[in-house]
mmCIF file of C-alpha atoms (C1' of nucleotides) in Angstrom:
data_model
loop_
_atom_site.group_PDB
_atom_site.id
_atom_site.type_symbol
_atom_site.label_atom_id
_atom_site.label_comp_id
_atom_site.label_asym_id
_atom_site.label_seq_id
_atom_site.Cartn_x
_atom_site.Cartn_y
_atom_site.Cartn_z
ATOM 1 C CA MET A 15 0.313 0.100 -0.198
ATOM 2 C CA SER A 16 1.760 3.969 -1.181
ATOM 3 C CA THR A 17 1.132 6.343 1.141
ATOM 4 C CA ARG A 18 -1.587 8.823 -0.710
ATOM 5 C CA HIS A 19 -0.501 12.264 -0.598
ATOM 6 C CA LEU A 20 -3.110 14.959 0.354
ATOM 7 C CA ASP A 21 -2.317 19.361 -0.912
ATOM 8 C CA HIS A 22 -4.305 22.324 0.829
ATOM 9 C CA ALA A 23 -7.582 22.969 -0.213
ATOM 10 C CA ASP A 24 -9.532 24.544 2.435
ATOM 11 C CA THR A 25 -9.906 26.254 5.437
ATOM 12 C CA LEU A 26 -12.523 26.412 7.625
ATOM 13 C CA GLU A 27 -13.499 28.644 10.131
ATOM 14 C CA LEU A 28 -16.203 26.823 12.125
ATOM 15 C CA PRO A 29 -18.318 28.882 15.012
ATOM 16 C CA VAL A 30 -19.042 27.333 18.240
ATOM 17 C CA THR A 31 -22.474 28.477 18.988
ATOM 18 C CA GLY A 32 -23.870 25.476 21.048
ATOM 19 C CA ASP A 33 -24.767 26.858 25.052
ATOM 20 C CA GLY A 34 -22.453 25.719 27.629
ATOM 21 C CA PRO A 35 -18.515 25.865 27.880
ATOM 22 C CA PHE A 36 -16.205 24.997 25.292
ATOM 23 C CA ASP A 37 -13.073 22.221 25.844
ATOM 24 C CA PHE A 38 -11.693 22.252 23.023
ATOM 25 C CA LEU A 39 -9.001 19.482 23.853
ATOM 26 C CA HIS A 40 -11.186 17.018 25.520
ATOM 27 C CA THR A 41 -13.311 17.138 22.800
ATOM 28 C CA VAL A 42 -11.682 16.145 19.510
ATOM 29 C CA TRP A 43 -8.917 14.232 22.225
ATOM 30 C CA LYS A 44 -11.013 11.501 24.083
ATOM 31 C CA PRO A 45 -8.517 9.681 27.004
ATOM 32 C CA SER A 46 -10.749 6.325 26.692
ATOM 33 C CA HIS A 47 -10.056 5.702 23.044
ATOM 34 C CA PHE A 48 -7.595 3.254 21.671
ATOM 35 C CA ALA A 49 -5.644 3.763 18.833
ATOM 36 C CA THR A 50 -6.597 3.322 15.242
ATOM 37 C CA GLY A 51 -3.999 5.190 13.273
ATOM 38 C CA LEU A 52 -7.374 7.263 12.152
ATOM 39 C CA GLU A 53 -6.192 10.170 14.201
ATOM 40 C CA ALA A 54 -3.674 11.957 16.030
ATOM 41 C CA HIS A 55 -3.057 14.902 18.922
ATOM 42 C CA THR A 56 -1.307 17.260 20.570
ATOM 43 C CA ALA A 57 -2.175 19.956 23.524
ATOM 44 C CA THR A 58 -3.074 21.955 21.064
ATOM 45 C CA ARG A 59 -3.769 20.364 17.330
ATOM 46 C CA SER A 60 -5.356 17.625 15.951
ATOM 47 C CA TRP A 61 -5.432 15.744 13.124
ATOM 48 C CA ARG A 62 -7.858 13.765 11.815
ATOM 49 C CA THR A 63 -9.174 11.640 8.603
ATOM 50 C CA PHE A 64 -12.605 11.808 6.808
ATOM 51 C CA ARG A 65 -14.186 9.176 3.964
ATOM 52 C CA ILE A 66 -16.929 11.774 1.968
ATOM 53 C CA GLY A 67 -17.746 9.234 -0.318
ATOM 54 C CA ASP A 68 -14.724 8.568 -2.701
ATOM 55 C CA LEU A 69 -13.027 11.534 -1.947
ATOM 56 C CA VAL A 70 -10.217 11.305 0.982
ATOM 57 C CA THR A 71 -9.511 14.187 3.043
ATOM 58 C CA GLY A 72 -7.041 15.262 5.912
ATOM 59 C CA VAL A 73 -8.184 17.743 8.512
ATOM 60 C CA ARG A 74 -5.849 19.734 10.731
ATOM 61 C CA MET A 75 -8.311 21.511 13.529
ATOM 62 C CA ARG A 76 -6.988 23.954 16.565
ATOM 63 C CA ALA A 77 -8.984 26.731 18.073
ATOM 64 C CA GLU A 78 -9.131 30.010 19.099
ATOM 65 C CA ASP A 79 -11.342 30.714 22.075
ATOM 66 C CA ARG A 80 -14.439 29.546 19.983
ATOM 67 C CA LEU A 81 -13.674 29.165 16.555
ATOM 68 C CA VAL A 82 -12.703 26.152 15.084
ATOM 69 C CA ILE A 83 -10.142 26.938 12.268
ATOM 70 C CA ALA A 84 -9.619 23.917 10.361
ATOM 71 C CA ASP A 85 -7.221 22.697 7.161
ATOM 72 C CA ILE A 86 -8.503 20.574 4.857
ATOM 73 C CA TYR A 87 -6.519 18.799 2.868
ATOM 74 C CA THR A 88 -7.239 16.504 -0.504
ATOM 75 C CA ASP A 89 -6.081 14.313 -3.415
ATOM 76 C CA GLY A 90 -8.880 15.110 -5.437
ATOM 77 C CA ASP A 91 -11.454 17.508 -7.295
ATOM 78 C CA TYR A 92 -11.939 19.549 -4.353
ATOM 79 C CA LYS A 93 -15.620 20.942 -5.024
ATOM 80 C CA PRO A 94 -17.727 23.643 -2.882
ATOM 81 C CA ASN A 95 -20.352 20.512 -2.008
ATOM 82 C CA HIS A 96 -17.678 19.129 -0.437
ATOM 83 C CA ARG A 97 -16.767 22.547 1.836
ATOM 84 C CA GLU A 98 -20.996 22.473 2.713
ATOM 85 C CA HIS A 99 -20.305 18.022 3.723
ATOM 86 C CA LEU A 100 -17.209 19.795 5.884
ATOM 87 C CA VAL A 101 -19.094 22.237 7.747
ATOM 88 C CA ARG A 102 -21.981 20.277 8.860
ATOM 89 C CA ARG A 103 -19.962 17.546 9.083
ATOM 90 C CA LEU A 104 -17.491 18.521 11.968
ATOM 91 C CA THR A 105 -19.610 20.774 13.196
ATOM 92 C CA ALA A 106 -21.411 17.767 13.735
ATOM 93 C CA SER A 107 -18.794 15.304 15.247
ATOM 94 C CA TYR A 108 -17.667 17.359 17.680
ATOM 95 C CA GLY A 109 -20.503 18.520 18.660
ATOM 96 C CA LEU A 110 -20.164 22.491 17.915
ATOM 97 C CA ASP A 111 -23.819 23.739 17.881
ATOM 98 C CA GLU A 112 -25.007 21.570 20.800
ATOM 99 C CA ASP A 113 -26.176 23.619 23.950
ATOM 100 C CA LEU A 114 -24.528 21.964 27.007
ATOM 101 C CA SER A 115 -25.888 24.413 29.152
ATOM 102 C CA HIS A 116 -27.788 22.390 30.338
ATOM 103 C CA PHE A 117 -26.299 19.251 30.925
ATOM 104 C CA THR A 118 -23.613 21.315 32.437
ATOM 105 C CA GLU A 119 -26.668 22.967 35.544
ATOM 106 C CA LEU A 120 -27.280 19.463 35.778
ATOM 107 C CA ALA A 121 -23.897 18.304 36.169
ATOM 108 C CA SER A 122 -22.471 20.716 39.264
ATOM 109 C CA ALA A 123 -25.566 19.959 41.391
ATOM 110 C CA VAL A 124 -24.497 16.167 41.503
ATOM 111 C CA PRO A 125 -21.481 15.634 43.667
ATOM 112 C CA GLU A 126 -20.346 12.342 41.320
ATOM 113 C CA MET A 127 -20.500 14.460 38.387
ATOM 114 C CA SER A 128 -17.492 16.800 41.054
ATOM 115 C CA GLU A 129 -14.753 16.126 39.400
ATOM 116 C CA PRO A 130 -15.171 15.297 36.348
ATOM 117 C CA LEU A 131 -16.771 18.746 35.577
ATOM 118 C CA LYS A 132 -13.718 20.811 36.901
ATOM 119 C CA ALA A 133 -11.673 17.914 34.684
ATOM 120 C CA LEU A 134 -13.475 18.325 31.118
ATOM 121 C CA SER A 135 -15.864 20.330 31.853
ATOM 122 C CA GLY A 136 -16.670 22.306 28.065
ATOM 123 C CA MET A 137 -16.236 18.767 26.565
ATOM 124 C CA ARG A 138 -18.196 17.049 23.845
ATOM 125 C CA GLN A 139 -18.956 14.150 22.663
ATOM 126 C CA SER A 140 -16.933 13.321 19.377
ATOM 127 C CA CYS A 141 -17.630 11.278 16.620
ATOM 128 C CA PRO A 142 -15.952 11.517 13.402
ATOM 129 C CA GLU A 143 -16.542 8.587 12.407
ATOM 130 C CA ASP A 144 -20.107 8.258 10.428
ATOM 131 C CA HIS A 145 -22.831 5.218 11.158
ATOM 132 C CA PHE A 146 -21.216 2.885 9.067
ATOM 133 C CA GLU A 147 -17.953 3.315 11.210
ATOM 134 C CA ILE A 148 -18.814 3.303 14.305
ATOM 135 C CA ALA A 149 -20.747 0.259 13.916
ATOM 136 C CA VAL A 150 -17.497 -0.953 12.564
ATOM 137 C CA VAL A 151 -15.312 0.070 15.936
ATOM 138 C CA ALA A 152 -18.263 -1.185 17.838
ATOM 139 C CA LEU A 153 -18.398 -4.576 16.177
ATOM 140 C CA LEU A 154 -13.822 -5.066 16.681
ATOM 141 C CA LEU A 155 -14.582 -4.274 20.287
ATOM 142 C CA GLN A 156 -17.421 -7.119 20.947
ATOM 143 C CA ASN A 157 -16.672 -9.387 24.130
ATOM 144 C CA VAL A 158 -13.268 -8.572 23.868
ATOM 145 C CA THR A 159 -9.459 -7.303 24.718
ATOM 146 C CA ILE A 160 -9.035 -3.501 23.778
ATOM 147 C CA ALA A 161 -4.659 -4.861 22.908
ATOM 148 C CA ARG A 162 -7.311 -7.375 20.291
ATOM 149 C CA THR A 163 -9.717 -4.258 19.410
ATOM 150 C CA THR A 164 -6.618 -2.983 18.348
ATOM 151 C CA GLN A 165 -5.009 -5.181 16.815
ATOM 152 C CA MET A 166 -8.452 -6.184 13.969
ATOM 153 C CA THR A 167 -8.384 -2.184 13.608
ATOM 154 C CA ARG A 168 -5.375 -2.035 12.620
ATOM 155 C CA ASN A 169 -5.228 -4.614 10.683
ATOM 156 C CA LEU A 170 -8.726 -3.692 9.180
ATOM 157 C CA LEU A 171 -6.960 -0.404 8.013
ATOM 158 C CA THR A 172 -3.570 -2.032 7.161
ATOM 159 C CA HIS A 173 -5.797 -4.292 3.914
ATOM 160 C CA HIS A 174 -8.379 -1.731 2.994
ATOM 161 C CA GLY A 175 -7.793 0.978 3.903
ATOM 162 C CA GLN A 176 -5.469 3.274 2.965
ATOM 163 C CA LEU A 177 -2.634 5.404 4.101
ATOM 164 C CA VAL A 178 -2.708 8.987 4.155
ATOM 165 C CA HIS A 179 0.414 11.826 4.404
ATOM 166 C CA PHE A 180 -0.834 15.463 4.867
ATOM 167 C CA ASP A 181 0.731 18.718 7.330
ATOM 168 C CA ASP A 182 3.529 16.194 7.420
ATOM 169 C CA ILE A 183 1.578 14.075 9.330
ATOM 170 C CA THR A 184 0.762 10.189 8.409
ATOM 171 C CA LEU A 185 -2.547 9.026 9.163
ATOM 172 C CA ARG A 186 -5.108 5.660 8.491
ATOM 173 C CA ALA A 187 -8.065 6.468 6.800
ATOM 174 C CA TRP A 188 -11.452 4.174 6.892
ATOM 175 C CA PHE A 189 -12.607 2.657 3.994
ATOM 176 C CA THR A 190 -16.461 3.032 2.306
ATOM 177 C CA PRO A 191 -19.270 0.172 2.899
ATOM 178 C CA ALA A 192 -18.705 -0.305 -0.720
ATOM 179 C CA GLU A 193 -14.759 -0.860 -0.818
ATOM 180 C CA LEU A 194 -15.787 -3.126 1.972
ATOM 181 C CA ALA A 195 -18.533 -5.190 0.819
ATOM 182 C CA HIS A 196 -15.475 -6.439 -1.920
ATOM 183 C CA VAL A 197 -13.886 -8.835 0.831
ATOM 184 C CA SER A 198 -14.335 -12.441 1.853
ATOM 185 C CA ALA A 199 -15.800 -13.287 4.746
ATOM 186 C CA ASP A 200 -12.429 -16.241 4.712
ATOM 187 C CA THR A 201 -10.408 -13.368 4.061
ATOM 188 C CA LEU A 202 -11.519 -10.889 7.174
ATOM 189 C CA LYS A 203 -11.255 -14.340 9.172
ATOM 190 C CA ASP A 204 -7.438 -15.662 7.904
ATOM 191 C CA GLN A 205 -5.630 -12.998 7.503
ATOM 192 C CA ASP A 206 -7.579 -9.615 9.491
ATOM 193 C CA ARG A 207 -8.126 -12.275 12.752
ATOM 194 C CA LEU A 208 -11.452 -10.884 13.135
ATOM 195 C CA GLY A 209 -12.692 -14.600 14.322
ATOM 196 C CA TYR A 210 -16.375 -14.880 14.319
ATOM 197 C CA ARG A 211 -17.600 -11.666 13.579
ATOM 198 C CA ALA A 212 -15.776 -12.750 9.916
ATOM 199 C CA LYS A 213 -19.458 -13.139 9.288
ATOM 200 C CA THR A 214 -21.012 -10.772 10.561
ATOM 201 C CA LEU A 215 -18.562 -7.587 8.927
ATOM 202 C CA PRO A 216 -19.936 -7.696 5.657
ATOM 203 C CA HIS A 217 -23.206 -7.653 6.958
ATOM 204 C CA PHE A 218 -22.062 -3.722 8.624
ATOM 205 C CA ALA A 219 -20.965 -3.298 4.065
ATOM 206 C CA THR A 220 -23.381 -3.831 2.518
ATOM 207 C CA PHE A 221 -26.875 -2.486 4.232
ATOM 208 C CA PHE A 222 -24.205 0.555 4.869
ATOM 209 C CA ARG A 223 -23.589 0.342 0.626
ATOM 210 C CA ASP A 224 -27.212 -0.299 0.352
ATOM 211 C CA HIS A 225 -28.776 2.253 2.492
ATOM 212 C CA PRO A 226 -27.486 6.093 2.532
ATOM 213 C CA ALA A 227 -26.819 7.724 5.389
ATOM 214 C CA GLU A 228 -29.807 10.216 3.787
ATOM 215 C CA GLU A 229 -32.164 7.575 3.785
ATOM 216 C CA LEU A 230 -32.055 5.934 6.691
ATOM 217 C CA GLN A 231 -32.508 9.895 8.283
ATOM 218 C CA ALA A 232 -36.274 9.317 8.014
ATOM 219 C CA ALA A 233 -36.073 6.123 9.581
ATOM 220 C CA ASP A 234 -38.994 6.440 12.809
ATOM 221 C CA ASP A 235 -36.525 3.920 14.711
ATOM 222 C CA LEU A 236 -33.074 4.135 14.026
ATOM 223 C CA VAL A 237 -32.410 1.796 16.890
ATOM 224 C CA GLN A 238 -34.354 -0.425 15.815
ATOM 225 C CA THR A 239 -34.219 -0.474 12.211
ATOM 226 C CA PHE A 240 -29.810 -0.854 12.756
ATOM 227 C CA GLN A 241 -30.388 -3.974 15.022
ATOM 228 C CA GLN A 242 -31.874 -5.987 11.825
ATOM 229 C CA ILE A 243 -27.961 -6.073 11.145
ATOM 230 C CA LYS A 244 -26.534 -9.128 11.385
ATOM 231 C CA GLY A 245 -23.882 -8.465 14.675
ATOM 232 C CA VAL A 246 -25.576 -5.557 15.660
ATOM 233 C CA GLY A 247 -27.155 -5.773 19.400
ATOM 234 C CA PRO A 248 -28.277 -3.380 21.964
ATOM 235 C CA TYR A 249 -25.204 -2.469 22.350
ATOM 236 C CA THR A 250 -23.393 -1.016 19.592
ATOM 237 C CA ALA A 251 -27.246 0.104 18.043
ATOM 238 C CA ALA A 252 -26.757 2.642 21.194
ATOM 239 C CA ILE A 253 -23.583 3.398 20.359
ATOM 240 C CA MET A 254 -24.377 4.067 17.088
ATOM 241 C CA ALA A 255 -27.455 6.384 18.395
ATOM 242 C CA SER A 256 -25.701 7.869 21.027
ATOM 243 C CA HIS A 257 -22.226 9.292 18.475
ATOM 244 C CA ALA A 258 -23.212 8.916 15.390
ATOM 245 C CA SER A 259 -27.118 10.458 15.772
ATOM 246 C CA ARG A 260 -26.018 12.801 18.692
ATOM 247 C CA ASN A 261 -28.563 11.429 21.746
ATOM 248 C CA PRO A 262 -27.221 12.822 24.949
ATOM 249 C CA ALA A 263 -29.999 10.320 26.655
ATOM 250 C CA THR A 264 -28.379 7.368 25.252
ATOM 251 C CA PHE A 265 -25.852 5.391 26.401
ATOM 252 C CA GLY A 266 -23.951 2.402 25.302
ATOM 253 C CA MET A 267 -23.379 -0.235 28.887
ATOM 254 C CA ASP A 268 -20.587 -3.029 28.425
ATOM 255 C CA VAL A 269 -18.648 -4.471 31.313
ATOM 256 C CA TRP A 270 -15.579 -2.588 31.365
ATOM 257 C CA ASN A 271 -17.824 1.671 31.297
ATOM 258 C CA ARG A 272 -20.230 -0.738 33.915
ATOM 259 C CA LYS A 273 -17.682 -1.779 36.808
ATOM 260 C CA ILE A 274 -16.170 2.566 36.391
ATOM 261 C CA LEU A 275 -20.217 3.471 36.586
ATOM 262 C CA ALA A 276 -21.001 0.666 39.224
ATOM 263 C CA ARG A 277 -17.547 1.931 41.515
ATOM 264 C CA ARG A 278 -18.758 6.576 40.771
ATOM 265 C CA LEU A 279 -22.603 5.968 41.798
ATOM 266 C CA LEU A 280 -23.465 3.180 43.414
ATOM 267 C CA ASN A 281 -19.932 2.891 45.308
ATOM 268 C CA ALA A 282 -19.678 -1.321 44.330
ATOM 269 C CA ASP A 283 -16.559 -3.033 41.583
ATOM 270 C CA ASP A 284 -19.661 -4.014 40.136
ATOM 271 C CA ALA A 285 -23.915 -4.137 40.366
ATOM 272 C CA LYS A 286 -25.724 -5.605 37.082
ATOM 273 C CA PRO A 287 -26.618 -3.416 34.568
ATOM 274 C CA GLU A 288 -30.302 -2.207 34.813
ATOM 275 C CA ALA A 289 -29.073 -0.790 38.420
ATOM 276 C CA VAL A 290 -26.500 1.301 36.337
ATOM 277 C CA SER A 291 -29.142 2.655 33.969
ATOM 278 C CA ARG A 292 -31.533 3.763 36.595
ATOM 279 C CA ARG A 293 -28.864 5.448 38.402
ATOM 280 C CA LEU A 294 -27.474 7.738 35.636
ATOM 281 C CA SER A 295 -30.795 8.698 34.537
ATOM 282 C CA GLU A 296 -31.934 9.342 37.591
ATOM 283 C CA LEU A 297 -29.022 11.822 37.857
ATOM 284 C CA PHE A 298 -29.223 13.531 34.441
ATOM 285 C CA PRO A 299 -32.571 12.879 33.297
ATOM 286 C CA GLY A 300 -32.520 12.863 29.593
ATOM 287 C CA HIS A 301 -28.247 13.139 29.333
ATOM 288 C CA ALA A 302 -27.847 9.627 30.756
ATOM 289 C CA GLY A 303 -25.017 9.049 27.604
ATOM 290 C CA THR A 304 -23.224 12.507 27.701
ATOM 291 C CA ALA A 305 -22.819 11.587 32.406
ATOM 292 C CA GLY A 306 -21.353 8.126 31.319
ATOM 293 C CA LEU A 307 -18.722 9.972 29.246
ATOM 294 C CA TYR A 308 -18.059 12.321 31.062
ATOM 295 C CA PHE A 309 -17.055 9.463 33.883
ATOM 296 C CA VAL A 310 -15.791 7.500 31.127
ATOM 297 C CA GLU A 311 -13.066 10.085 30.202
ATOM 298 C CA HIS A 312 -13.122 11.400 33.648
ATOM 299 C CA GLU A 313 -11.387 7.673 34.906
ATOM 300 C CA HIS A 314 -8.758 8.048 32.411
ATOM 301 C CA LEU A 315 -6.781 11.093 32.520
ATOM 302 C CA GLU A 316 -4.319 10.460 33.797
ATOM 303 C CA ALA A 317 -3.355 7.120 32.167
ATOM 304 C CA PRO A 318 -4.779 8.329 28.855
ATOM 305 C CA VAL A 319 -5.503 4.477 26.205
ATOM 306 C CA ALA A 320 -3.759 6.749 23.302
ATOM 307 C CA PRO A 321 -1.576 9.278 24.860
ATOM 308 C CA LEU A 322 -1.768 12.702 23.428
ATOM 309 C CA LEU A 323 1.561 13.209 21.004
ATOM 310 C CA ALA A 324 4.155 15.599 22.208
ATOM 311 C CA PRO A 325 5.468 18.291 20.069
ATOM 312 C CA ASP A 326 8.503 16.370 18.419
ATOM 313 C CA GLY A 327 6.863 12.949 19.085
ATOM 314 C CA ILE A 328 5.122 13.265 15.112
ATOM 315 C CA ALA A 329 8.664 11.987 12.875
ATOM 316 C CA ALA A 330 8.293 9.142 15.289
ATOM 317 C CA TRP A 331 4.227 8.576 15.040
ATOM 318 C CA ASN A 332 4.980 8.100 11.293
ATOM 319 C CA GLN A 333 7.418 5.821 11.493
ATOM 320 C CA ALA A 334 5.401 3.672 12.702
ATOM 321 C CA LEU A 335 2.618 3.890 10.390
ATOM 322 C CA GLU A 336 4.294 3.622 7.380
ATOM 323 C CA PRO A 337 5.205 0.201 6.155
ATOM 324 C CA PRO A 338 9.071 -0.904 5.955
ATOM 325 C CA ALA A 339 11.143 0.383 2.604
ATOM 326 C CA ALA A 340 11.037 -2.066 0.127
ATOM 327 C "C1'" DA B 19 -5.323 -25.425 31.358
ATOM 328 C "C1'" DG B 20 -9.198 -22.779 31.741
ATOM 329 C "C1'" DC B 21 -11.241 -18.447 32.092
ATOM 330 C "C1'" DC B 22 -12.474 -13.669 30.535
ATOM 331 C "C1'" DA B 23 -12.534 -10.266 28.028
ATOM 332 C "C1'" DG B 24 -14.907 -2.040 26.535
ATOM 333 C "C1'" DG B 25 -21.532 -8.375 22.960
ATOM 334 C "C1'" DT B 26 -24.747 -11.180 20.097
ATOM 335 C "C1'" DA B 27 -27.560 -15.059 17.531
ATOM 336 C "C1'" DA B 28 -29.530 -18.884 18.445
ATOM 337 C "C1'" DT B 29 -31.600 -22.686 21.150
ATOM 338 C "C1'" DC B 30 -33.525 -24.228 25.043
ATOM 339 C "C1'" DC B 31 -37.060 -24.681 28.414
ATOM 340 C "C1'" DG C 27 -40.172 -15.030 26.915
ATOM 341 C "C1'" DG C 28 -35.998 -14.662 29.867
ATOM 342 C "C1'" DA C 29 -32.567 -17.713 30.537
ATOM 343 C "C1'" DT C 30 -28.199 -20.904 29.090
ATOM 344 C "C1'" DT C 31 -24.948 -21.484 25.468
ATOM 345 C "C1'" DA C 32 -21.480 -21.256 21.394
ATOM 346 C "C1'" DC C 33 -19.449 -17.712 18.520
ATOM 347 C "C1'" DA C 34 -13.574 -16.930 17.013
ATOM 348 C "C1'" DT C 35 -9.033 -15.416 19.726
ATOM 349 C "C1'" DG C 36 -5.229 -13.831 22.482
ATOM 350 C "C1'" DG C 37 -3.052 -12.863 27.084
ATOM 351 C "C1'" DC C 38 -2.371 -14.015 31.722
#
DNA sequence: AGCCAGGTAATCC
DNA sequence: GGATTACATGGC
């Protein structure tokens, strides 16, 4: 796989129009997120790739107070509709137009939330992935350790995605559903080490190839719709709803975050999922997902799963991603 | 060896 | 219906 070089095509200035505080760093970088190679962050800058159909884009972001400045890099024909798409995509992906003030007010009255709020106030949900991409991420999280999730992600993106280079950084980029639909279950199992997921991932690819975002937008109950896909159960559908659909009341519970919330809300090492959900919704009506996000990210703040890069760490980052010279 | 991982579907009663 | 159980794989 050869690295694709992207050229600077545009600069977008995205105002944070939603009410409530704004924390740029913890909005774009989440301490709990595992390493994918799709994004990289220093304390003040953030790089990320986005697929817009066939177009591959690289984005470098920084913030000046309540303005996010996004430099766009592409290798294809960059058209005005791409600009409009990216303004909407970036604004939505990082919740720049969402009202955080209600959650923040609610949270400031809950003692258990005192420390997370002190550290993370102004953090918004982030989901640069579209519904297909976040569904793949959630699939790879099912019933495995993070080490294995990371391995499977690396395999898939290495074999079926691409490498891009822009603004002096190298990143991975996603495959599209149509691209992945060409890959056989045998390849996913034997080459990409996906285990039993090899049989369900092709269903994800064909579903999203055949149902574009505009069509899904019109669906009545997206959670029910998504659970029609083989391999999408309550957890994966909830991740899609809370992250890609940005429903602040939805929280995708798994054994990992359940234990975190049990400790923080119920003073127990673990608890029944229903008990945890009930308490979370009781304390944060309408904002259970946002509240869960704050607890989980605060839990990882001191020891992030994928730490920030030092400004002089980018060369080593690039080295790690680029294929060895032949 | 056996159990568990940031779940889901199939198969029981 | 709600409660088990198999599902791939890798690390401890």
